[in-house]
Coordinates of C-alpha atoms and ligand atoms in Angstrom, one line a residue:
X1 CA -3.9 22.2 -4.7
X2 CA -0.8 20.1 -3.3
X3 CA 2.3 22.4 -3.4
X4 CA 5.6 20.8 -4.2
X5 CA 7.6 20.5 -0.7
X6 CA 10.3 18.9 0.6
X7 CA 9.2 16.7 3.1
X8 CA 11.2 16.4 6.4
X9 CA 12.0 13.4 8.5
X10 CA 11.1 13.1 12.1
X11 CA 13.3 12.4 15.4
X12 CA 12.8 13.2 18.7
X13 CA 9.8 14.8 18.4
X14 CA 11.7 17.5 15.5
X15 CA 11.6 17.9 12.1
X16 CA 14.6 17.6 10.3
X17 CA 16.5 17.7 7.0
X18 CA 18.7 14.8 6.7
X19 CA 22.4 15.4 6.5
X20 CA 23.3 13.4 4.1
X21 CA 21.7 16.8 1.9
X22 CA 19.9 13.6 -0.4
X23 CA 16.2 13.6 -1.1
X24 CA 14.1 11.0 -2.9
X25 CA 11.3 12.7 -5.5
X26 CA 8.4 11.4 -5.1
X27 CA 6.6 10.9 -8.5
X28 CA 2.5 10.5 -8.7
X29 CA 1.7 7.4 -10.4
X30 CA -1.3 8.8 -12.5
X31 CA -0.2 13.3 -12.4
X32 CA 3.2 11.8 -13.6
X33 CA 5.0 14.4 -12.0
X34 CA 6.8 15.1 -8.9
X35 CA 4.5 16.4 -5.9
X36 CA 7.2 16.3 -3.2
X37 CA 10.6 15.5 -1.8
X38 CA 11.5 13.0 1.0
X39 CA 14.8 12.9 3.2
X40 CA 17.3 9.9 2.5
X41 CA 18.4 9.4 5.9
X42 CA 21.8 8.3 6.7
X43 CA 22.5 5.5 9.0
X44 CA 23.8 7.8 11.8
X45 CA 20.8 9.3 11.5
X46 CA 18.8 5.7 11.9
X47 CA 21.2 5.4 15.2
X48 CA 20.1 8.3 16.7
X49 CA 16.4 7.6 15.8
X50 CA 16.9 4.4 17.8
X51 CA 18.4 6.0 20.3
X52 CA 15.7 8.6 20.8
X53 CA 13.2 6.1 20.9
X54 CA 15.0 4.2 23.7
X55 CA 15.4 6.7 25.8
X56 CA 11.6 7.8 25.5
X57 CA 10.4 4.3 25.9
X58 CA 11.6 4.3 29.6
X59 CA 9.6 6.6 30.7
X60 CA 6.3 5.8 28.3
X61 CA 6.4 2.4 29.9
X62 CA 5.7 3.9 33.1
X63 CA 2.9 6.1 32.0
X64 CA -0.4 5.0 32.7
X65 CA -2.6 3.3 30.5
X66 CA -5.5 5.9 30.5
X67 CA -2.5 8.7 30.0
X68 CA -1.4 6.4 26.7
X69 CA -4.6 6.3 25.7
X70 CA -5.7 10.2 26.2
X71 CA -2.3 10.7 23.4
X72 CA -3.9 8.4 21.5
X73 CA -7.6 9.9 20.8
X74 CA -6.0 13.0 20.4
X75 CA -4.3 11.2 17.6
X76 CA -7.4 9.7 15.9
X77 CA -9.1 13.1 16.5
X78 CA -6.0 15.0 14.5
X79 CA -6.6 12.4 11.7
X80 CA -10.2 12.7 11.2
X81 CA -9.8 17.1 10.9
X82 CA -7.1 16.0 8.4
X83 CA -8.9 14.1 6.5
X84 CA -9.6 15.9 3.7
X85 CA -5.7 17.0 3.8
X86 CA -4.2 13.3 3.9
X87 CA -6.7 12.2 1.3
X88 CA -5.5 14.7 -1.3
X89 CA -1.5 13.2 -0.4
X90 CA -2.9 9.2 -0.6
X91 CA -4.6 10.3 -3.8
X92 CA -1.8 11.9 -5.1
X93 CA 1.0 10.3 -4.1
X94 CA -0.4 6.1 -4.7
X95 CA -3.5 6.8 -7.2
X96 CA -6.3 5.9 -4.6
X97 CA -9.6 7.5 -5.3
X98 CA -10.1 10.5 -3.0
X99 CA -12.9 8.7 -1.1
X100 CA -11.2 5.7 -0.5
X101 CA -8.5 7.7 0.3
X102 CA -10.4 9.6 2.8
X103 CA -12.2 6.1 3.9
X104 CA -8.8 5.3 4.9
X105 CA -7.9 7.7 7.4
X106 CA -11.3 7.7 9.0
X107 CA -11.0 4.0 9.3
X108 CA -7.3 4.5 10.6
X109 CA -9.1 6.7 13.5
X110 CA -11.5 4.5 14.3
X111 CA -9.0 1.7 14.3
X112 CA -6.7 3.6 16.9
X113 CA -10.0 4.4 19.4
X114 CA -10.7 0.7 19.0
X115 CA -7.0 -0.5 19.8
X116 CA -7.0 1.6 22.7
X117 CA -10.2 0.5 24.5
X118 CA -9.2 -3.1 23.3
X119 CA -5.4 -2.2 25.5
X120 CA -8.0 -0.4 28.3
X121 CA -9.7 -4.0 28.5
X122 CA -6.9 -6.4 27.9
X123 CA -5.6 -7.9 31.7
X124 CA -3.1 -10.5 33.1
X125 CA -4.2 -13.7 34.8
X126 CA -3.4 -15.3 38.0
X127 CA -2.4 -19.3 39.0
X128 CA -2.6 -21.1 42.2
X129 CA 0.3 -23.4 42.7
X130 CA -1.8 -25.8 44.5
X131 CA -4.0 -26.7 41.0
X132 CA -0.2 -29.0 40.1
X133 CA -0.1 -32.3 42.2
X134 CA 2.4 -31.7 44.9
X135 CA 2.1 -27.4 44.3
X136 CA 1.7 -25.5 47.7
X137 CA -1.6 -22.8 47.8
X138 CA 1.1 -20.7 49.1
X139 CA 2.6 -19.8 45.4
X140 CA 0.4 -17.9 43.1
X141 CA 1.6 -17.1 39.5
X142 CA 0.5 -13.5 38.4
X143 CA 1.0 -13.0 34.3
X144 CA 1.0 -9.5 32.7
X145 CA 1.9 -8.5 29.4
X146 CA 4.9 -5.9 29.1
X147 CA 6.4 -4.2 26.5
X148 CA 9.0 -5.0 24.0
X149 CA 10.6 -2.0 23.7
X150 CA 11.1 -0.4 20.3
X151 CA 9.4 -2.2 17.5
X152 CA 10.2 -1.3 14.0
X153 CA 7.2 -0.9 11.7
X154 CA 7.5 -1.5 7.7
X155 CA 4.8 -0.4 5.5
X156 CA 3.4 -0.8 2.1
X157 CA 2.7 1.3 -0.7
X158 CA -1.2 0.6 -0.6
X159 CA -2.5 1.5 2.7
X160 CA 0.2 3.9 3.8
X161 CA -1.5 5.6 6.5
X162 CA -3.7 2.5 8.2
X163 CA -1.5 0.0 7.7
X164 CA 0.9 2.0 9.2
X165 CA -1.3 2.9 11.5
X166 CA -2.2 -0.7 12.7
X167 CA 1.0 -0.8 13.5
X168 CA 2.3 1.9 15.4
X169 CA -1.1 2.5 17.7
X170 CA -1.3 -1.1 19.8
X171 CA 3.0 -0.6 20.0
X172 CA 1.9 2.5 21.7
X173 CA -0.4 1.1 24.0
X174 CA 1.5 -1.6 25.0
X175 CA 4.4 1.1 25.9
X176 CA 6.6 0.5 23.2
X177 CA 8.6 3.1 21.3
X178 CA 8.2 3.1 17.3
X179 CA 10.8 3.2 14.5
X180 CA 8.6 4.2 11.2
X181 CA 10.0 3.2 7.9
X182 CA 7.3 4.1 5.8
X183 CA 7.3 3.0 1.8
X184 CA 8.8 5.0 -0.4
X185 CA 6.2 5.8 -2.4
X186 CA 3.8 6.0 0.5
X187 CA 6.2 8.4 2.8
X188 CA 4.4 11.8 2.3
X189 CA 0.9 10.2 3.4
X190 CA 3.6 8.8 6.4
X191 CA 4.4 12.6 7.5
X192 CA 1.2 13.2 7.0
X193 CA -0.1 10.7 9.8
X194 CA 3.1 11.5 12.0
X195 CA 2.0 15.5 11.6
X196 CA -1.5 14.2 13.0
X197 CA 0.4 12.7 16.1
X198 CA 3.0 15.5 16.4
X199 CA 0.0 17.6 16.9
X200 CA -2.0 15.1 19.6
X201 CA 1.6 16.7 21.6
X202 CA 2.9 12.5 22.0
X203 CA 6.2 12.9 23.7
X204 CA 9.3 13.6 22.1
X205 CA 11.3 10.4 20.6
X206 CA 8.4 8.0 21.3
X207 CA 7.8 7.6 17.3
X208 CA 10.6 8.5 15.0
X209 CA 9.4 8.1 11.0
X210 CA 12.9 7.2 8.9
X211 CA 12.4 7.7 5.1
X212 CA 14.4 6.2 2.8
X213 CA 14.8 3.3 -0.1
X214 CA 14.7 0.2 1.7
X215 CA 17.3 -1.3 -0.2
X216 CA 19.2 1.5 1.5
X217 CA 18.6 1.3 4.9
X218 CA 16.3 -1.4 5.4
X219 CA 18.8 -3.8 6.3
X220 CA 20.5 -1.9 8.6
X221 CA 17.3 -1.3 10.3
X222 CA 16.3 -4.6 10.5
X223 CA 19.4 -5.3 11.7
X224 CA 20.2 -3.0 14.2
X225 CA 20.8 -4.1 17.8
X226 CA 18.5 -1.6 19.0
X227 CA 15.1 -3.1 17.6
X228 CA 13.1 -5.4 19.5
X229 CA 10.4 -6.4 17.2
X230 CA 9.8 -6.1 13.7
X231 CA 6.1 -5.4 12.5
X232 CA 6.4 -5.8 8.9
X233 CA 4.1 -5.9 5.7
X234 CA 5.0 -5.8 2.1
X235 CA 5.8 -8.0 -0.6
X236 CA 7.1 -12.0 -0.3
X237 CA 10.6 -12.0 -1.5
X238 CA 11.0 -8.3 0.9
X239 CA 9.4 -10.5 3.9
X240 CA 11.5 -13.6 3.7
X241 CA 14.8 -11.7 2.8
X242 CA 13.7 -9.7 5.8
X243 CA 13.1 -12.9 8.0
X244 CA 16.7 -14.1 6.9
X245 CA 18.8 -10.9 8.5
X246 CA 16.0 -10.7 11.2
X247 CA 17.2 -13.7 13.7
X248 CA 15.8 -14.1 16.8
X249 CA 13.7 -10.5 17.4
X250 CA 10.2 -11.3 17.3
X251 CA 8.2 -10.7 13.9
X252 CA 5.0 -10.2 12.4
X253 CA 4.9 -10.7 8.6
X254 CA 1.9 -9.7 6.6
X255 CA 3.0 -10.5 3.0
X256 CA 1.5 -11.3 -0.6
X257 CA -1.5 -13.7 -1.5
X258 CA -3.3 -15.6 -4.3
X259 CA -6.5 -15.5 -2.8
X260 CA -8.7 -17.8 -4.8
X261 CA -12.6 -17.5 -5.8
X262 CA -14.1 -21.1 -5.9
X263 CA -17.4 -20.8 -7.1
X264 CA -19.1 -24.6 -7.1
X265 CA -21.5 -25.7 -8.8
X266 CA -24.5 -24.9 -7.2
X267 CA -23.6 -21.0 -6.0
X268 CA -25.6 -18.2 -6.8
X269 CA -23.3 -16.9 -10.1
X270 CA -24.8 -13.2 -10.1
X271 CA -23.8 -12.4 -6.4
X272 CA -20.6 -14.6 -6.7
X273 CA -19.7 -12.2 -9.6
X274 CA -20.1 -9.5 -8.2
X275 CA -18.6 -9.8 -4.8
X276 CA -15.3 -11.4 -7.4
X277 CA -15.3 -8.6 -9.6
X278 CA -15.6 -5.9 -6.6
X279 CA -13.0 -8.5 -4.8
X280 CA -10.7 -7.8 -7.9
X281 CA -10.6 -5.5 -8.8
X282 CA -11.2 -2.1 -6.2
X283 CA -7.7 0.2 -6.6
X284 CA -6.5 -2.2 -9.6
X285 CA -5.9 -5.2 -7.9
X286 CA -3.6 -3.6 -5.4
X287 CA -4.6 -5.2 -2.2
X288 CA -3.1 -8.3 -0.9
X289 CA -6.5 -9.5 0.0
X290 CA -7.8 -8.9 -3.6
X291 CA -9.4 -12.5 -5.1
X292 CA -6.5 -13.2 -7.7
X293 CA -7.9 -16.2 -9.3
X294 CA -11.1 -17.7 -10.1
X295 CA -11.6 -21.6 -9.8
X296 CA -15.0 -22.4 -11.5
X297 CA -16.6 -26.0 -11.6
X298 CA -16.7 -25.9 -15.6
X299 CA -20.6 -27.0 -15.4
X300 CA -21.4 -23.4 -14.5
X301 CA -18.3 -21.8 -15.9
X302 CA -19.3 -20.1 -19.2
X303 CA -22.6 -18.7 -17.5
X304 CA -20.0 -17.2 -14.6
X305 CA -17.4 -15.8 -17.5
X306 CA -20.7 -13.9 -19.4
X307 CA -21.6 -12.3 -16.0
X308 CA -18.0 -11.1 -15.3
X309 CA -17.4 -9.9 -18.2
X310 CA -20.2 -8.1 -18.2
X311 CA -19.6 -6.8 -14.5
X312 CA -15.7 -6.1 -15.6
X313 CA -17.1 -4.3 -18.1
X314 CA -19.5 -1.9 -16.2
X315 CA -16.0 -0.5 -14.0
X316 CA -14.7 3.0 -14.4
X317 CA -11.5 3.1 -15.9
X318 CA -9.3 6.2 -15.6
X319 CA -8.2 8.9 -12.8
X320 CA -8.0 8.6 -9.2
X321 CA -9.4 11.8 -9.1
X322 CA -12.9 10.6 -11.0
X323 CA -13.3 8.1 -8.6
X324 CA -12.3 5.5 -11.2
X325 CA -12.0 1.6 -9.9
X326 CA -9.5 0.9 -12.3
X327 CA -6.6 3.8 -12.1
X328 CA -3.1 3.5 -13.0
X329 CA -0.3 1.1 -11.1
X330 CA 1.8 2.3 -8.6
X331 CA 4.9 2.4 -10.9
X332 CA 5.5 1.3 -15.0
X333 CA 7.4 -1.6 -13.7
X334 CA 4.3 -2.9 -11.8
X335 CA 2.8 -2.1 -15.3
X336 CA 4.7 -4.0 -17.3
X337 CA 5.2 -7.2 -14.8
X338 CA 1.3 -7.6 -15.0
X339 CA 1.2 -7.0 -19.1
X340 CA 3.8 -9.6 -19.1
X341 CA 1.5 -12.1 -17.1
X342 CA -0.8 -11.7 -19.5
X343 CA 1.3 -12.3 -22.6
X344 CA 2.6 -14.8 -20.9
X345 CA -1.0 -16.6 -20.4
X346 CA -1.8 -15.4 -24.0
X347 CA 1.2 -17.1 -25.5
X348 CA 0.2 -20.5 -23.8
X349 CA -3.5 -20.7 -25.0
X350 CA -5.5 -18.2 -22.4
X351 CA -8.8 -16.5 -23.6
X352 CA -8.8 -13.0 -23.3
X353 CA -12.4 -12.5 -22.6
X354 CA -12.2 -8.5 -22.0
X355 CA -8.9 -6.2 -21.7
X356 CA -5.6 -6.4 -22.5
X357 CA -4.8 -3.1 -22.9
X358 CA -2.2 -0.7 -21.6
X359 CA -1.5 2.8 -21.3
X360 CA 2.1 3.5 -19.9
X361 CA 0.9 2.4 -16.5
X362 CA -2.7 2.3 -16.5
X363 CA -3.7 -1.8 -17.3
X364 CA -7.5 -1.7 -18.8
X365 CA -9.1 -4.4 -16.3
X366 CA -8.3 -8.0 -18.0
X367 CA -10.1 -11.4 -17.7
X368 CA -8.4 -14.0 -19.1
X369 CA -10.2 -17.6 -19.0
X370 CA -9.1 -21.5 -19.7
X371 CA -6.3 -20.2 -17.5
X372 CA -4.0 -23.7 -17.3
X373 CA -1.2 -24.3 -14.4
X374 CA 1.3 -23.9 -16.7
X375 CA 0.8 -20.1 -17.0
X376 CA 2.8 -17.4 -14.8
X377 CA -0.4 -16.1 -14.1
X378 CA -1.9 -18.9 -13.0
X379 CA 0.5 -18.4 -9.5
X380 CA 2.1 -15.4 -9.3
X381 CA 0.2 -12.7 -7.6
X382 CA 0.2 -9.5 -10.4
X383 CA -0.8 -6.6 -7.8
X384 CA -2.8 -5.0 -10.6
X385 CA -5.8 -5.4 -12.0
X386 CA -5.9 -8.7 -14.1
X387 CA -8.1 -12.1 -13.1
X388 CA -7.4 -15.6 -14.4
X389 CA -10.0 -18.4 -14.5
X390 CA -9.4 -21.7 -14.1
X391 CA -12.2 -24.3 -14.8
X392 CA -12.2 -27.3 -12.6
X393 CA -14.2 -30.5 -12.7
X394 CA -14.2 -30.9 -8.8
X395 CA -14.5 -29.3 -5.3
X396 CA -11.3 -31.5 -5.0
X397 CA -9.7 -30.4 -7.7
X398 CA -10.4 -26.5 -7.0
X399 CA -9.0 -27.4 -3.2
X400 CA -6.0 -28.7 -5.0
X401 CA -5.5 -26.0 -7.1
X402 CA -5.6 -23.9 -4.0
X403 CA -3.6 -25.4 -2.1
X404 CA -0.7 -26.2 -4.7
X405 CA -0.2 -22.1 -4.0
X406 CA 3.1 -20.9 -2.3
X407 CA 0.4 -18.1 -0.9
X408 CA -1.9 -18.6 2.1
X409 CA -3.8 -15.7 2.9
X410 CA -7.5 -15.7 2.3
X411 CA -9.9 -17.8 -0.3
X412 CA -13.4 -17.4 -0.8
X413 CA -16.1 -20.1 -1.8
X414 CA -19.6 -19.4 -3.1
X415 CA -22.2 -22.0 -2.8
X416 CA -25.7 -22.2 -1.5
X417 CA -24.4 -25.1 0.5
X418 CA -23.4 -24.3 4.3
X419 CA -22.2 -28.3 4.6
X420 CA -20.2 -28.2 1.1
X421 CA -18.7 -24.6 2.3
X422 CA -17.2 -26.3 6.1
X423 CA -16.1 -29.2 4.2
X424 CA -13.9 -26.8 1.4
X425 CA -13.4 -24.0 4.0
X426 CA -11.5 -26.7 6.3
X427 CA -9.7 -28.5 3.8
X428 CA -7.9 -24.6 2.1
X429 CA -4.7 -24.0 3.7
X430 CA -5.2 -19.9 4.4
X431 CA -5.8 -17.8 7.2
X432 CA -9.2 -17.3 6.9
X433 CA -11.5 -18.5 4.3
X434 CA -14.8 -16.3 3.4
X435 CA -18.1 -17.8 2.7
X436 CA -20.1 -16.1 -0.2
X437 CA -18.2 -13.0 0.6
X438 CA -15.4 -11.2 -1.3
X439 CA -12.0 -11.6 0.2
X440 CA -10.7 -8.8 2.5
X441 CA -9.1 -7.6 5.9
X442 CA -11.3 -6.5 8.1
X443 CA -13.1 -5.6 10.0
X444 CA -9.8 -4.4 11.4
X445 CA -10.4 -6.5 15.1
X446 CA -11.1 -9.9 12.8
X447 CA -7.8 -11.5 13.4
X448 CA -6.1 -11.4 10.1
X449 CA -3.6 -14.2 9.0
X450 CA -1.2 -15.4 6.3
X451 CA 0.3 -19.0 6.3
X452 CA 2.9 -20.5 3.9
X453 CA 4.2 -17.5 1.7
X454 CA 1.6 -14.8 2.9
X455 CA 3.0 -14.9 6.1
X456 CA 4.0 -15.5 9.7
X457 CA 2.3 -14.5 13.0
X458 CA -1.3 -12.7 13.5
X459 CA -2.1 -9.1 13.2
X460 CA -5.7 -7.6 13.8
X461 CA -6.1 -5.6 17.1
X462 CA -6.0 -8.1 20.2
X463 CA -3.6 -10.0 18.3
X464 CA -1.0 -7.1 17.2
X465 CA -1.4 -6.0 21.2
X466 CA -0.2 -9.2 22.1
X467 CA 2.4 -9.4 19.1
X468 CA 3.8 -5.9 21.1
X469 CA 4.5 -7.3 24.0
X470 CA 5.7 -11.1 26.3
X471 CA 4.0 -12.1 29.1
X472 CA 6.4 -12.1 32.3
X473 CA 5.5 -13.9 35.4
X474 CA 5.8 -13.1 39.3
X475 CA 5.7 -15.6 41.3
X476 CA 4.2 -15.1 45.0
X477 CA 6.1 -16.7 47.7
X478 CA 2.9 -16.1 50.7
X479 CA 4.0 -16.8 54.1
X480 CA 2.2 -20.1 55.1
Ligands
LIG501 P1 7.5 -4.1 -0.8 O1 8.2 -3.7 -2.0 O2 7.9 -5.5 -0.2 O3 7.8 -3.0 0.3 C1 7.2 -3.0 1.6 C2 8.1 -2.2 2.5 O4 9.3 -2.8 2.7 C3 8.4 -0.8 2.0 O5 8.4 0.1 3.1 C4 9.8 -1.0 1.5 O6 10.6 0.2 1.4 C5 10.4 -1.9 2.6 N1 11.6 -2.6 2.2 C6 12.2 -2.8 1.0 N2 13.3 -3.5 1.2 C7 13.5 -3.7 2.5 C8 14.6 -4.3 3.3 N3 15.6 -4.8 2.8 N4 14.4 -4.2 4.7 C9 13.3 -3.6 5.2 N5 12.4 -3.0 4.5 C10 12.5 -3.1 3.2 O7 5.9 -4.1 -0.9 P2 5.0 -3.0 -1.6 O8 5.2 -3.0 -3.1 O9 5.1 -1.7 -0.9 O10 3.5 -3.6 -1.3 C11 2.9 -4.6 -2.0 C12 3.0 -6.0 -1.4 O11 2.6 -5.9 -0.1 C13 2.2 -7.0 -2.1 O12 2.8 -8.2 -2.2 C14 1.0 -7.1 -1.2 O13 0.3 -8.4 -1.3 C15 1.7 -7.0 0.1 N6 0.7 -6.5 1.2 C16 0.3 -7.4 2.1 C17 -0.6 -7.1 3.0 C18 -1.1 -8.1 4.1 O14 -1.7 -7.6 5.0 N7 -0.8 -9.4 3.9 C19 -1.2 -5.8 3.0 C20 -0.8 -4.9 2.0 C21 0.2 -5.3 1.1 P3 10.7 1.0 0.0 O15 9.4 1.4 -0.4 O16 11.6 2.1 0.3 O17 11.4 0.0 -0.9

C-alpha cells in the first residue's frame, strides 16, 4: 500500500525540500486521488544543481571506464530488487499495468548493463597523414570521444523510469554529469530510479533530479549557460519550442508520431490485425511508437475492419491494477482532446465501427473507419486509445498518405511480398519502417529515429553514447 509522502528533490548527492516551501500533488490518473507530493524547485535551486553537477563532472571524467561502469551495475542491480517497489509508483502514479510497469524497470536494468559494455567496447580510431597526397607518415591523427559535460535530460510521462533511464546511463558512461527534469506526472517513479542510484553510492552531484512544471522552469533550464546537451523526449509543440530557446547546445529530440499501418492487398489480414490492434492499442495508445492510423487497400478493407473489430473487441478495459490494456488517460484533458477527435471525425462522415465511449478519463477503445483527410484525426496523433482507417486504392496512394504527415517516426507494412515491402519501406519518409511487425522501440540498441516532426538526431544505445560526447583529435608530430 503506497503511503502518501512528500517527495524530495535531489542535489549533490542530498535530499532536499525545496525552498521555495511549494509542492506539486501528484494525482493518480485511474485512484483519482493524490498519492504523493513533489518539490517546485526554484531557480536558485536549478543554479546550484548545475553547479553541483559541474563540479562533480571534473572529477568523473577522470574516472576510469571499468570504475564508471562498476556504479553503474550497482545501479541496474538496485532497480531490479526494486522492482516490485517502482512498479507499484509507475502503476500508480501514470496507470500502467503493474507488469508492464515492472517490465519496465527490468528492461531499464538490462538497458543500463547493455549501455555500459556497449561504452566498455566503444574505441577511437587512428589516421596516417601519409594516406592524403603530399601528407608526411610522420603525422598520425588519433580520435577519441570525450564528454560533453552536463547534459540535461527531459522525460515523458509514459516511460518515466526507462526513458529516463536511456538517458541518464550512456551520459554517465561517457563522463558526463546529469541534470534530471523528470515529467510531472512521472516524477515520483523519477525519485524512485534516482533512490536506486543513490543507493549504487554514485558520487555526490554527478546526477541532480529537478522537479517541477516545465512551463516553470523548463525554460530556464534549457537555457541555462551551464548545460551542454539537451537529451529531450516529449511532445512536438514542447520539442520545437524547446529547439527555439535551445541554440547552439547539441540536442537529441525524440518527439510525437503518426505511425501508419499499410496493409496491401495481398498481406496476411489475421496477423496484420493483430500485431495493429496490439500496436494500438497496449497502455491506451500512449506510446509514441503506437500505429495511429490504418491505411488499407479497400479490396481487402471490410474483411480487415471485421477482424479488428473483433480483436478491439476481445481487450480488457478497466484498471491498471487488473492488468487491463485499455486503462484510463493520463489526465481528463488528454481525455477529452481524443473524444473531441472522434466527434470531430464523427461529424464529417467517419464510421464508428466499435467504441465511442467515455468515462471521465477512461476512452473505451474506438475504431472509426472511412476515415477521410479532412478529419482532425486523420493527422493529429491522439495519445490515447482511438484508430482511424483510411481505405486507399493504391500502394501509392497509402505512401502518399504517409508521407503528407508532419510526423516521421515509424510505419509498418504488411504484405506477403518481400519486393512490394523494399519498394514501400524505401519510398516512407520515417526512421524506421517495420515489415509485418507492429510498430515499436526497441530492442533498446536498434537505433531509434524520428524525422520531420518526430524528431531530430538518433537515440538507441551506440547512438545516445555518441550523442554524449564529440570526438577531439590529437595530432602526432613524430620525429622523422
Ligand atoms: P510533454 O508534455 O511534451 O512533456 C515532456 C517533458 O517536457 C516533461 O518532462 C515536461 O515537463 C517537459 N517540459 C514541458 N515544457 C517544457 C519546457 N518549456 N522546457 C523543457 N521541458 C519542458 O510530453 P508528455 O505528455 O510527457 O509525453 C507524451 C508525448 O511524448 C507524445 O507526443 C509522445 O509521442 C512523445 N513521446 C515520444 C517518444 C519518442 O521516443 N519519440 C517516446 C515517448 C513519448 P512537465 O511534465 O512538468 O510539463
Amino acid at each position: 500500500m503506497l503511503t502518501l509522502s512528500t517527495y524530495k528533490y535531489y542535489a549533490n548527492g542530498e535530499w532536499k525540500e525545496s525552498e521555495s516551501g511549494q509542492t506539486i500533488d501528484i494525482v493518480s490518473p485511474y485512484l483519482d486521488e493524490v498519492i504523493g507530493k513533489v518539490q517546485a524547485i526554484t531557480k536558485k535551486e536549478v543554479d546550484e544543481a548545475i553547479r553541483f553537477a559541474h563540479e562533480a563532472q571534473k572529477e568523473w571524467a577522470e574516472t576510469s571506464l571499468q570504475q564508471r561502469a562498476a556504479y553503474l551495475y550497482k545501479w541496474a542491480d538496485e532497480l531490479v530488487n526494486m522492482q516490485e517497489e517502482i512498479a507499484e509508483i509507475i502503476m500508480k502514479e501514470v496507470g500502467k499495468g503493474r507488469k508492464d510497469a515492472q517490465k519496465e524497470v527490468v528492461r531499464t536494468a538490462d538497458f543500463i548493463r547493455y549501455t555500459i559494455e556497449e561504452a566498455l567496447h566503444m574505441h577511437g580510431e587512428s589516421m596516417r597523414g601519409d594516406s592524403f597526397p603530399g601528407g608526411a607518415a610522420s603525422k598520425v591523427a588519433i580520435t577519441q570521444r570525450v564528454p560533453l559535460g552536463v547534459v540535461l535530460a527531459v522525460a515523458p510521462f509514459n516511460y518515466p523510469v526507462n526513458l529516463a533511464a536511456a538517458k541518464v546511463a550512456p551520459a554517465l558512461m561517457a563522463g558526463n554529469a546529469v541534470i534530471f527534469k523528470p515529467a510531472t506526472q512521472g516524477s515520483i517513479s523519477g525519485v524512485k530510479m534516482i533512490e536506486a542510484l543513490d543507493k549504487a553510492g554514485l558520487p555526490k552531484g554527478l546526477v541532480n533530479l529537478v522537479t517541477g512544471r516545465g512551463a516553470v522552469i523548463g525554460d530556464y533550464l534549457v537555457e541555462h549557460e551551464g548545460i551542454n546537451m539537451i537529451s529531450f523526449t516529449g511532445g512536438t509543440n514542447t520539442g520545437v519550442h524547446l529547439a527555439e530557446k535551445a541554440k547552439m547546445i547539441p540536442l537529441v529530440l525524440e518527439l510525437g508520431g503518426k505511425d501508419p499501418g499499410i496493409v496491401c492487398e495481398d498481406a496476411d489480414l489475421h496477423e496484420a490485425a493483430l500485431q495493429i490492434i496490439s500496436g494500438a492499442f497496449s497502455y491506451s495508445g500512449q506510446r509514441c511508437t503506437a500505429i495511429k492510423r490504418v491505411l488499407v487497400h479497400e479490396n481487402v478493407a471490410d474483411e480487415l475492419v471485421t477482424l479488428l473489430k473483433a480483436e478491439v473487441e476481445k481487450l480488457s478495459v478497466g484498471s491498471p491494477e487488473q492488468e487491463s490494456t485499455i486503462v484510463p488517460l493520463i489526465d481528463n484533458d488528454s481525455a477529452s482532446f481524443v473524444q473531441g477527435l472522434i466527434y470531430d471525425a464523427i461529424q464529417k462522415g467517419a464510421t464508428v465501427v466499435t467504441g465511442n465511449k467515455r468515462e471521465q478519463n477512461l476512452i473505451y477503445p474506438t475504431l472509426l473507419d472511412h476515415v477521410t483527410g479532412n478529419m482532425h484525426v486523420a493527422w493529429k496523433e491522439p495519445f490515447g486509445p482511438v484508430l482511424p482507417i483510411i481505405r486507399v486504392k493504391s500502394d501509392e496512394e497509402a505512401i502518399h498518405i504517409a508521407n503528407k504527415s508532419e510526423f516521421g517516426l515509424q510505419a509498418s507494412v504488411f504484405t506477403k511480398d518481400i519486393n512490394r515491402a523494399f519498394a514501400i519501406a524505401n519510398k516512407i519518409d520515417t526512421g524506421s519502417v517495420q515489415i509485418n511487425g507492429r510498430t515499436e522501440r526497441g530492442p533498446d540498441h536498434f537505433p531509434f529515429i524520428g524525422v520531420k516532426g518526430s524528431g531530430m538526431g538518433v537515440q538507441g544505445i551506440r547512438k545516445s553514447l555518441e550523442s554524449m560526447t564529440r570526438e577531439k583529435v590529437l595530432v602526432l608530430n613524430l620525429a622523422d
